[in-house]
Tab-separated table of C-alpha atoms and ligand atoms in Angstrom:
chain	number	residue	atom	x	y	z
A	1	MET	CA	-38.084	-0.202	2.423
A	2	ALA	CA	-41.684	-0.356	3.817
A	3	LEU	CA	-41.281	0.183	8.084
A	4	LYS	CA	-42.525	-3.400	8.671
A	5	ASN	CA	-40.449	-5.342	6.554
A	6	PHE	CA	-37.806	-3.213	7.290
A	7	GLU	CA	-38.367	-3.876	11.507
A	8	LYS	CA	-38.422	-7.817	10.849
A	9	LEU	CA	-35.616	-7.190	8.818
A	10	ALA	CA	-33.033	-5.270	11.439
A	11	LEU	CA	-35.072	-8.105	14.022
A	12	ALA	CA	-33.385	-11.368	11.995
A	13	TYR	CA	-30.268	-8.968	12.104
A	14	ALA	CA	-29.879	-7.991	15.308
A	15	LEU	CA	-30.846	-11.747	16.818
A	16	LYS	CA	-28.170	-12.798	14.628
A	17	ASN	CA	-25.246	-10.461	15.796
A	18	ALA	CA	-26.536	-11.002	19.103
A	19	LEU	CA	-25.967	-15.009	18.596
A	20	SER	CA	-22.368	-15.265	17.417
A	21	HIS	CA	-21.163	-12.020	20.108
A	22	ASP	CA	-22.998	-14.120	23.633
A	23	GLY	CA	-25.906	-12.727	23.445
A	24	LYS	CA	-24.628	-8.870	22.525
A	25	CYS	CA	-25.707	-7.377	19.369
A	26	GLN	CA	-23.475	-4.007	18.278
A	27	GLN	CA	-25.955	-1.090	16.698
A	28	SER	CA	-23.544	-0.504	14.166
A	29	SER	CA	-23.570	-4.444	12.967
A	30	VAL	CA	-27.030	-4.158	11.907
A	31	LEU	CA	-26.327	-0.966	10.326
A	32	SER	CA	-23.665	-2.512	8.601
A	33	ALA	CA	-26.169	-5.277	7.585
A	34	LEU	CA	-28.653	-2.953	6.887
A	35	PHE	CA	-26.880	-1.306	4.321
A	36	ASN	CA	-26.070	-4.472	2.451
A	37	GLU	CA	-29.572	-5.301	1.842
A	38	GLY	CA	-29.974	-1.426	0.372
A	39	LEU	CA	-31.181	0.696	3.208
A	40	LYS	CA	-30.746	4.197	2.060
A	41	LYS	CA	-28.924	7.621	3.922
A	42	ASN	CA	-31.977	9.112	4.160
A	43	GLU	CA	-34.243	6.798	5.643
A	44	VAL	CA	-31.231	6.397	8.306
A	45	GLY	CA	-33.016	9.287	10.052
A	46	LYS	CA	-36.327	7.808	9.578
A	47	HIS	CA	-35.161	4.576	11.601
A	48	ALA	CA	-32.323	5.373	14.227
A	49	LYS	CA	-34.958	5.125	16.734
A	50	THR	CA	-36.261	1.460	15.709
A	51	ILE	CA	-32.463	0.542	15.600
A	52	SER	CA	-31.482	1.340	18.617
A	53	GLU	CA	-35.003	0.002	20.537
A	54	ILE	CA	-34.405	-3.858	18.954
A	55	VAL	CA	-30.990	-3.693	19.917
A	56	ARG	CA	-31.824	-3.255	23.561
A	57	ASP	CA	-34.973	-5.647	23.752
A	58	VAL	CA	-32.718	-8.191	21.483
A	59	ASN	CA	-29.908	-7.529	24.377
A	60	SER	CA	-32.447	-8.035	27.749
A	61	LEU	CA	-33.023	-11.241	25.854
A	62	ASN	CA	-31.136	-14.757	27.237
A	63	ILE	CA	-29.323	-16.337	24.818
A	64	GLU	CA	-32.383	-19.045	24.771
A	65	GLU	CA	-35.492	-16.308	23.849
A	66	GLN	CA	-32.666	-15.315	20.801
A	67	GLU	CA	-32.532	-18.108	19.571
A	68	LYS	CA	-36.190	-19.350	19.802
A	69	GLU	CA	-37.418	-15.791	18.076
A	70	PHE	CA	-34.491	-16.055	15.304
A	71	GLU	CA	-35.796	-19.711	13.767
A	72	ASN	CA	-38.829	-17.574	13.170
A	73	LEU	CA	-36.613	-14.659	11.056
A	74	LYS	CA	-33.590	-16.750	9.953
A	75	SER	CA	-35.147	-17.217	6.613
A	76	LEU	CA	-35.516	-13.156	5.658
A	77	ILE	CA	-31.353	-13.168	5.597
A	78	SER	CA	-30.448	-14.939	2.527
A	79	GLU	CA	-27.561	-17.429	2.850
A	80	ARG	CA	-24.807	-15.172	1.507
A	81	GLU	CA	-25.815	-12.322	4.370
A	82	GLY	CA	-26.237	-14.919	6.725
A	83	ARG	CA	-22.765	-16.655	6.512
A	84	GLU	CA	-19.972	-15.609	8.120
A	85	GLY	CA	-16.427	-14.875	6.347
A	86	LEU	CA	-16.188	-15.474	2.425
A	87	SER	CA	-18.538	-16.991	0.433
A	88	GLU	CA	-16.429	-19.533	-1.969
A	89	LEU	CA	-15.053	-18.663	-5.451
A	90	PRO	CA	-16.434	-20.850	-8.427
A	91	ASN	CA	-13.328	-23.361	-9.757
A	92	VAL	CA	-11.133	-22.751	-7.520
A	93	PRO	CA	-7.835	-24.682	-8.659
A	94	LYS	CA	-6.299	-26.605	-6.153
A	95	THR	CA	-3.134	-24.502	-6.732
A	96	GLY	CA	-5.157	-21.590	-5.050
A	97	VAL	CA	-6.532	-17.957	-7.237
A	98	ILE	CA	-4.604	-16.038	-8.984
A	99	MET	CA	-5.835	-12.190	-8.350
A	100	ARG	CA	-5.351	-9.103	-9.414
A	101	PHE	CA	-6.333	-5.472	-8.534
A	102	ALA	CA	-5.625	-3.228	-11.275
A	103	PRO	CA	-5.608	1.444	-10.633
A	104	SER	CA	-4.836	3.378	-13.049
A	105	ALA	CA	-2.220	5.755	-12.166
A	106	SER	CA	-4.577	8.885	-12.533
A	107	GLY	CA	-4.326	9.219	-9.253
A	108	PRO	CA	-4.047	7.654	-5.075
A	109	LEU	CA	-5.717	4.764	-3.581
A	110	HIS	CA	-9.047	5.972	-1.649
A	111	VAL	CA	-11.564	3.574	0.296
A	112	GLY	CA	-13.510	3.092	-3.169
A	113	HIS	CA	-10.306	1.441	-4.284
A	114	ALA	CA	-9.885	-0.311	-0.574
A	115	MET	CA	-13.214	-2.302	-0.549
A	116	THR	CA	-12.301	-4.060	-3.855
A	117	ALA	CA	-8.540	-4.604	-2.942
A	118	SER	CA	-9.339	-5.837	-0.031
A	119	LEU	CA	-11.930	-8.586	-0.643
A	120	SER	CA	-9.152	-9.713	-4.079
A	121	PHE	CA	-6.604	-9.905	-1.184
A	122	LEU	CA	-8.488	-11.987	0.718
A	123	TYR	CA	-9.830	-14.632	-0.848
A	124	VAL	CA	-6.058	-15.511	-2.203
A	125	ARG	CA	-5.204	-15.771	1.565
A	126	LYS	CA	-8.409	-18.222	1.347
A	127	TYR	CA	-6.884	-19.869	-1.436
A	128	GLY	CA	-3.509	-18.994	-1.323
A	129	GLY	CA	-1.990	-18.094	-4.703
A	130	LYS	CA	-1.254	-15.421	-5.722
A	131	PHE	CA	-2.038	-11.487	-5.357
A	132	TYR	CA	-1.169	-8.778	-8.353
A	133	ILE	CA	-1.230	-5.074	-8.065
A	134	ARG	CA	-1.278	-4.687	-11.598
A	135	ILE	CA	-0.638	-0.073	-11.765
A	136	GLU	CA	-2.578	0.467	-15.635
A	137	ASP	CA	-1.335	3.802	-17.997
A	138	THR	CA	-1.412	2.941	-21.149
A	139	ASN	CA	-3.199	6.311	-21.753
A	140	PRO	CA	-0.822	9.001	-21.215
A	141	GLU	CA	-2.334	11.648	-21.634
A	142	ASN	CA	-4.182	10.143	-17.624
A	143	ILE	CA	-1.542	9.356	-15.463
A	144	TYR	CA	-0.806	11.818	-12.349
A	145	PRO	CA	3.056	11.324	-11.957
A	146	PRO	CA	3.380	10.637	-7.850
A	147	ALA	CA	0.878	8.306	-8.315
A	148	TYR	CA	2.868	5.514	-8.918
A	149	LYS	CA	4.686	5.781	-5.444
A	150	MET	CA	1.355	6.495	-3.881
A	151	ILE	CA	-0.063	3.616	-4.728
A	152	GLU	CA	2.789	0.839	-3.948
A	153	ASN	CA	3.208	1.999	-1.227
A	154	GLU	CA	-0.337	2.547	-0.070
A	155	ALA	CA	-1.213	-0.992	-1.510
A	156	GLY	CA	1.885	-2.616	0.246
A	157	TRP	CA	0.307	-0.466	3.859
A	158	LEU	CA	-3.025	-2.123	3.254
A	159	PHE	CA	-1.845	-5.447	2.064
A	160	SER	CA	0.855	-7.128	4.505
A	161	ASN	CA	3.885	-5.616	1.677
A	162	GLU	CA	2.429	-9.492	0.082
A	163	PRO	CA	0.675	-8.279	-4.078
A	164	GLU	CA	3.225	-8.267	-6.363
A	165	VAL	CA	3.172	-4.566	-7.883
A	166	LEU	CA	3.080	-4.198	-11.773
A	167	ILE	CA	3.652	-1.453	-14.320
A	168	GLN	CA	1.845	-1.357	-17.741
A	169	SER	CA	3.444	0.694	-19.458
A	170	TYR	CA	6.455	-1.758	-18.652
A	171	ARG	CA	4.736	-4.950	-20.110
A	172	MET	CA	4.161	-2.331	-24.511
A	173	GLU	CA	6.328	-5.368	-26.247
A	174	ILE	CA	3.929	-8.399	-24.948
A	175	TYR	CA	-0.171	-5.866	-25.974
A	176	TYR	CA	2.088	-5.675	-29.937
A	177	ASP	CA	3.294	-9.269	-30.319
A	178	TYR	CA	-0.192	-10.127	-28.895
A	179	ILE	CA	-1.515	-7.832	-31.336
A	180	LYS	CA	-0.058	-9.422	-33.881
A	181	LYS	CA	-1.827	-12.493	-33.407
A	182	LEU	CA	-5.282	-11.319	-33.023
A	183	LEU	CA	-3.599	-9.316	-36.490
A	184	LYS	CA	-2.598	-12.882	-38.044
A	185	LYS	CA	-5.565	-14.104	-37.211
A	186	ASN	CA	-7.510	-11.289	-38.612
A	187	ALA	CA	-9.558	-11.191	-35.659
A	188	VAL	CA	-8.843	-6.764	-36.055
A	189	TYR	CA	-8.214	-4.587	-38.387
A	190	VAL	CA	-7.493	-1.048	-39.021
A	191	CYS	CA	-9.083	1.406	-39.653
A	192	THR	CA	-9.305	4.520	-40.677
A	193	CYS	CA	-12.314	5.864	-41.578
A	194	SER	CA	-12.684	9.352	-39.345
A	195	SER	CA	-15.013	8.643	-36.315
A	196	GLU	CA	-17.966	10.986	-37.625
A	197	PHE	CA	-17.903	8.019	-40.682
A	198	PHE	CA	-17.642	5.756	-38.532
A	199	GLU	CA	-21.039	6.252	-36.141
A	200	LYS	CA	-22.599	6.725	-38.924
A	201	TYR	CA	-21.694	2.753	-39.997
A	202	ALA	CA	-22.711	2.214	-36.109
A	203	GLU	CA	-25.551	4.068	-36.181
A	204	GLN	CA	-27.026	2.161	-39.789
A	205	MET	CA	-25.555	-0.719	-38.410
A	206	LYS	CA	-23.537	-1.631	-41.510
A	207	ASN	CA	-19.596	-2.256	-41.395
A	208	CYS	CA	-17.517	-0.309	-42.619
A	209	PRO	CA	-15.618	-1.029	-45.049
A	210	CYS	CA	-11.961	-1.466	-43.202
A	211	ARG	CA	-14.105	-4.598	-41.702
A	212	ASN	CA	-13.337	-6.404	-45.246
A	213	LEU	CA	-9.448	-5.633	-45.295
A	214	LYS	CA	-7.113	-8.528	-45.557
A	215	SER	CA	-4.783	-9.709	-43.260
A	216	ASP	CA	-1.775	-8.501	-44.952
A	217	ASP	CA	-3.465	-5.235	-45.873
A	218	ASN	CA	-4.315	-4.760	-42.018
A	219	LEU	CA	-0.619	-6.102	-41.430
A	220	GLU	CA	1.165	-2.759	-43.875
A	221	ARG	CA	-2.003	-0.268	-41.921
A	222	TRP	CA	-0.529	-1.517	-38.234
A	223	ASN	CA	3.020	-0.909	-39.422
A	224	LYS	CA	1.966	2.504	-40.811
A	225	MET	CA	0.287	2.897	-36.832
A	226	LEU	CA	3.668	2.418	-35.653
A	227	SER	CA	5.970	4.061	-38.713
A	228	LYS	CA	6.814	7.720	-37.800
A	229	ASN	CA	6.126	8.712	-40.881
A	230	GLY	CA	3.547	6.576	-40.896
A	231	PHE	CA	-0.207	7.578	-39.829
A	232	LYS	CA	-0.981	10.488	-37.460
A	233	PRO	CA	-2.724	10.092	-34.509
A	234	GLY	CA	-6.176	9.739	-34.947
A	235	GLU	CA	-5.920	8.587	-39.102
A	236	ALA	CA	-5.624	5.009	-37.888
A	237	VAL	CA	-7.780	2.928	-34.854
A	238	LEU	CA	-6.941	-0.713	-33.787
A	239	ARG	CA	-10.834	-2.259	-33.813
A	240	PHE	CA	-11.976	-5.705	-32.677
A	241	LYS	CA	-13.750	-7.614	-35.014
A	242	SER	CA	-17.055	-8.494	-32.650
A	243	PRO	CA	-18.533	-11.028	-33.508
A	244	LYS	CA	-21.950	-9.762	-34.547
A	245	GLY	CA	-19.878	-7.175	-36.203
A	246	MET	CA	-21.953	-3.474	-36.452
A	247	LYS	CA	-24.987	-5.249	-35.723
A	248	GLU	CA	-24.105	-5.958	-31.951
A	249	LYS	CA	-27.529	-5.195	-30.196
A	250	ASN	CA	-25.580	-3.472	-27.939
A	251	PRO	CA	-23.846	-0.031	-29.727
A	252	ALA	CA	-20.925	-0.630	-27.805
A	253	PHE	CA	-19.944	-4.151	-28.750
A	254	ARG	CA	-20.076	-2.422	-32.197
A	255	ASP	CA	-16.356	-3.222	-33.470
A	256	PHE	CA	-14.671	-1.720	-30.418
A	257	PRO	CA	-10.792	0.560	-30.829
A	258	LEU	CA	-7.761	-1.954	-29.466
A	259	ALA	CA	-5.570	0.406	-29.740
A	260	ARG	CA	-5.162	4.372	-31.241
A	261	ILE	CA	-1.503	6.235	-31.609
A	262	ASN	CA	-0.764	8.601	-28.855
A	263	LEU	CA	2.017	10.710	-28.829
A	264	THR	CA	1.941	12.579	-25.848
A	265	PRO	CA	4.879	12.232	-24.088
A	266	HIS	CA	4.659	9.370	-21.289
A	267	ILE	CA	5.717	9.970	-18.335
A	268	LEU	CA	7.850	6.512	-17.917
A	269	GLN	CA	8.571	5.738	-20.839
A	270	LYS	CA	8.910	9.346	-23.141
A	271	ASP	CA	8.637	9.082	-27.149
A	272	LYS	CA	9.517	5.184	-26.825
A	273	TYR	CA	5.800	4.510	-28.383
A	274	ARG	CA	3.211	5.927	-30.277
A	275	VAL	CA	0.315	3.141	-30.066
A	276	TRP	CA	-0.694	2.904	-27.105
A	277	PRO	CA	-3.069	-0.913	-26.074
A	278	LEU	CA	-6.993	1.140	-24.987
A	279	MET	CA	-7.968	-0.099	-21.459
A	280	ASN	CA	-9.633	-3.735	-22.820
A	281	LEU	CA	-6.983	-4.968	-24.889
A	282	ALA	CA	-4.378	-4.295	-22.410
A	283	VAL	CA	-6.535	-6.196	-19.122
A	284	ALA	CA	-6.931	-8.710	-21.482
A	285	VAL	CA	-3.792	-9.427	-22.622
A	286	ASP	CA	-2.752	-9.367	-19.452
A	287	ASP	CA	-5.477	-11.383	-17.442
A	288	VAL	CA	-3.888	-13.987	-20.152
A	289	GLU	CA	-0.520	-13.374	-19.669
A	290	LEU	CA	-0.697	-13.760	-15.764
A	291	GLY	CA	-3.202	-16.314	-16.055
A	292	ILE	CA	-5.697	-14.420	-13.528
A	293	THR	CA	-8.863	-16.982	-12.695
A	294	HIS	CA	-11.025	-14.762	-10.253
A	295	ALA	CA	-11.268	-10.660	-10.880
A	296	ILE	CA	-13.435	-9.145	-9.049
A	297	ARG	CA	-14.290	-6.057	-9.900
A	298	GLY	CA	-17.158	-2.971	-9.831
A	299	LYS	CA	-20.032	-3.246	-11.913
A	300	ASP	CA	-19.202	-0.386	-14.101
A	301	HIS	CA	-17.294	-3.066	-15.782
A	302	ILE	CA	-19.795	-5.025	-17.066
A	303	ASP	CA	-19.826	-4.115	-20.670
A	304	ASN	CA	-15.603	-4.308	-20.716
A	305	ALA	CA	-16.063	-7.525	-18.915
A	306	ARG	CA	-17.796	-8.619	-21.996
A	307	LYS	CA	-15.690	-7.555	-24.362
A	308	GLN	CA	-12.750	-8.952	-22.759
A	309	GLU	CA	-14.663	-12.056	-23.323
A	310	MET	CA	-14.710	-11.538	-26.735
A	311	ILE	CA	-11.316	-10.941	-27.314
A	312	HIS	CA	-9.649	-14.254	-25.102
A	313	LYS	CA	-12.467	-16.145	-27.557
A	314	SER	CA	-10.084	-14.547	-30.481
A	315	LEU	CA	-7.542	-16.061	-28.785
A	316	GLU	CA	-8.622	-18.991	-27.952
A	317	LYS	CA	-8.338	-18.302	-24.300
A	318	LYS	CA	-9.647	-18.977	-21.349
A	319	SER	CA	-11.217	-15.434	-19.221
A	320	PRO	CA	-10.999	-14.643	-15.321
A	321	TRP	CA	-14.299	-15.586	-13.738
A	322	THR	CA	-15.206	-12.680	-12.568
A	323	GLY	CA	-17.385	-10.767	-10.204
A	324	PHE	CA	-18.504	-7.573	-9.997
A	325	LEU	CA	-19.491	-5.004	-7.045
A	326	GLY	CA	-22.192	-2.688	-6.428
A	327	ARG	CA	-21.194	1.198	-6.056
A	328	PHE	CA	-20.555	3.067	-2.724
A	329	ASN	CA	-23.295	5.906	-3.491
A	330	PHE	CA	-21.504	9.173	-1.133
A	331	LYS	CA	-23.574	11.445	-0.582
A	332	ASP	CA	-21.260	14.203	0.275
A	333	MET	CA	-17.892	12.381	0.022
A	334	ASP	CA	-16.312	12.735	-3.733
A	335	LEU	CA	-13.720	10.202	-4.576
A	336	SER	CA	-12.592	11.502	-7.866
A	337	THR	CA	-8.946	12.267	-7.429
A	338	THR	CA	-8.661	14.279	-10.201
A	339	LYS	CA	-10.953	16.502	-7.943
A	340	MET	CA	-9.291	15.859	-4.671
A	341	ARG	CA	-5.475	17.253	-6.123
A	342	ILE	CA	-7.485	20.417	-8.244
A	343	ALA	CA	-8.472	21.319	-4.298
A	344	ILE	CA	-5.044	20.039	-2.730
A	345	GLU	CA	-3.288	22.539	-5.482
A	346	ASP	CA	-5.996	25.589	-4.456
A	347	GLY	CA	-4.756	25.060	-1.337
A	348	LYS	CA	-8.051	23.582	0.553
A	349	TYR	CA	-6.379	20.456	1.464
A	350	SER	CA	-3.129	20.625	2.929
A	351	GLY	CA	-2.112	17.054	0.981
A	352	TRP	CA	-3.197	13.766	0.435
A	353	ASP	CA	-3.831	13.380	3.887
A	354	ASP	CA	-5.266	15.917	4.808
A	355	SER	CA	-7.608	14.769	7.737
A	356	ARG	CA	-10.604	15.011	5.877
A	357	LEU	CA	-9.854	13.206	2.987
A	358	PRO	CA	-10.818	9.998	2.282
A	359	THR	CA	-7.432	8.275	0.732
A	360	ILE	CA	-5.317	5.729	2.496
A	361	ALA	CA	-2.928	7.614	2.810
A	362	ALA	CA	-4.698	10.545	5.367
A	363	LEU	CA	-6.873	7.195	6.417
A	364	LYS	CA	-3.426	5.701	7.229
A	365	LYS	CA	-2.223	8.993	9.038
A	366	LYS	CA	-5.569	8.548	10.954
A	367	GLY	CA	-4.476	5.638	12.902
A	368	TYR	CA	-6.435	3.250	10.970
A	369	ASN	CA	-5.153	-0.516	10.802
A	370	PRO	CA	-5.441	-2.794	7.474
A	371	GLN	CA	-7.167	-5.229	9.167
A	372	ALA	CA	-10.578	-2.085	9.686
A	373	PHE	CA	-11.104	-2.209	5.535
A	374	TRP	CA	-10.319	-5.927	5.333
A	375	LYS	CA	-13.169	-6.422	7.739
A	376	PHE	CA	-15.805	-4.157	6.336
A	377	ALA	CA	-14.946	-5.573	2.332
A	378	GLU	CA	-15.312	-9.101	4.445
A	379	GLN	CA	-18.677	-8.289	6.038
A	380	ILE	CA	-19.774	-6.657	2.501
A	381	GLY	CA	-18.773	-9.823	0.849
A	382	LEU	CA	-19.009	-10.577	-2.824
A	383	SER	CA	-22.373	-8.177	-3.308
A	384	GLU	CA	-23.799	-6.362	-6.557
A	385	LYS	CA	-25.834	-4.256	-4.997
A	386	ASP	CA	-25.573	-0.111	-4.813
A	387	LYS	CA	-24.845	0.508	-0.968
A	388	THR	CA	-25.759	4.260	-0.633
A	389	MET	CA	-24.480	6.119	2.586
A	390	ASP	CA	-22.875	9.327	4.248
A	391	LYS	CA	-19.178	10.104	5.053
A	392	LYS	CA	-20.514	9.759	8.680
A	393	ASP	CA	-22.159	6.182	8.681
A	394	PHE	CA	-19.087	4.669	6.646
A	395	PHE	CA	-17.031	6.125	8.946
A	396	LEU	CA	-18.736	5.079	11.979
A	397	LEU	CA	-18.569	1.402	10.389
A	398	LEU	CA	-14.844	1.736	9.968
A	399	ASP	CA	-14.349	2.552	13.655
A	400	ASN	CA	-16.488	0.412	14.210
A	401	PHE	CA	-14.082	-2.689	12.218
A	402	ASN	CA	-11.484	-1.172	13.486
A	403	LYS	CA	-11.603	-1.509	17.323
A	404	ILE	CA	-12.636	-5.598	17.139
B	1	LIG	N1	-7.866	-0.352	-15.046
B	1	LIG	C1	-9.438	-0.305	-15.003
B	1	LIG	C2	-10.225	0.620	-13.749
B	1	LIG	O1	-9.038	1.035	-12.971
B	1	LIG	C3	-9.618	-1.908	-14.614
B	1	LIG	C4	-10.230	-2.057	-13.640
B	1	LIG	C5	-10.272	-3.766	-13.910
B	1	LIG	O2	-10.594	-3.768	-15.140
B	1	LIG	O3	-10.444	-4.330	-12.993
B	1	LIG	O4	-11.293	1.156	-13.925
């Protein structure tokens, strides 16, 4: 951000904050608004002095003077940023919204999860409706067994035990039913090409021969996927027929996979199932089955949301309205639960609630209130902007929300 623009923006936010707090502006609120505008971590040091001077100047004005100055600058603050509270969601039914937060069972919840989930929770509170925590565990290879209980406990704590918790692997028959529907509609096919061959077809934008199979042949192949004496892992995969097939511009959309054989024993279902739905199928089905009206998810799910819309279209179902959130980039804080787990196993941390970790378990133990996360999430709102900050600044803001 150029210094001149930056100063003006900081002044606008300082005045806005002062005017909504009896003429007294808080530096951390200005900082959080500026992060929201894309202020980068490496710029904080450079601007810290300027921000505190602006805050001091604003606080030395009386309210009339603040109002006058704000009039000149308020156009700098976008409508969304200028609002207090949550922005409105589109197409809200009279009965309220049905939303979900869908963490995978690969690890416990951390601050990143808390920010996304809090926003959905707040919208359900605002409009009424229902909030689900859906634990996504249809990849038997990517499950951390203690995560089930931890997610349930931590989400319960964060959201006053209001959400209903669901576990996808108990819903397998539902996914199989939908696969049958899709097979009948000839909207999917069982592909037996090796991945090497399929990739070649995809590269050349030519449909693979399996795409032309008749619905009955696909049904027979599907049964062979399900049968113990049928296909082996890797020999067959269920694929979606994308509208433009291999001619889809985005390679990710070219007849993407929906289900595969995986014989890794599942921690909850043991060896009950040999064919597992992939994320896009399980999510698309559950969002329909649960009647999800609005979904808020990370920006990294943009392509997935598009794939799920394609699946919904084939099923003649409506897709939820989807809002995407920008990423939180922490330069000096890793949110990978896999890395945290390894470090815990190596004895670097005492456990998931070690006070140095950014997990919800640790923050709860440190004395944070769930409301601190809600307020932080509300302040950021439905913003697609990525935010870069370091741990210190993030916790400065969270501490501030913890006090209010
Ligand atoms: N379980 C997926 C994830 O955690 C899905 C998220 C979603 O669809 O919102 O990345």
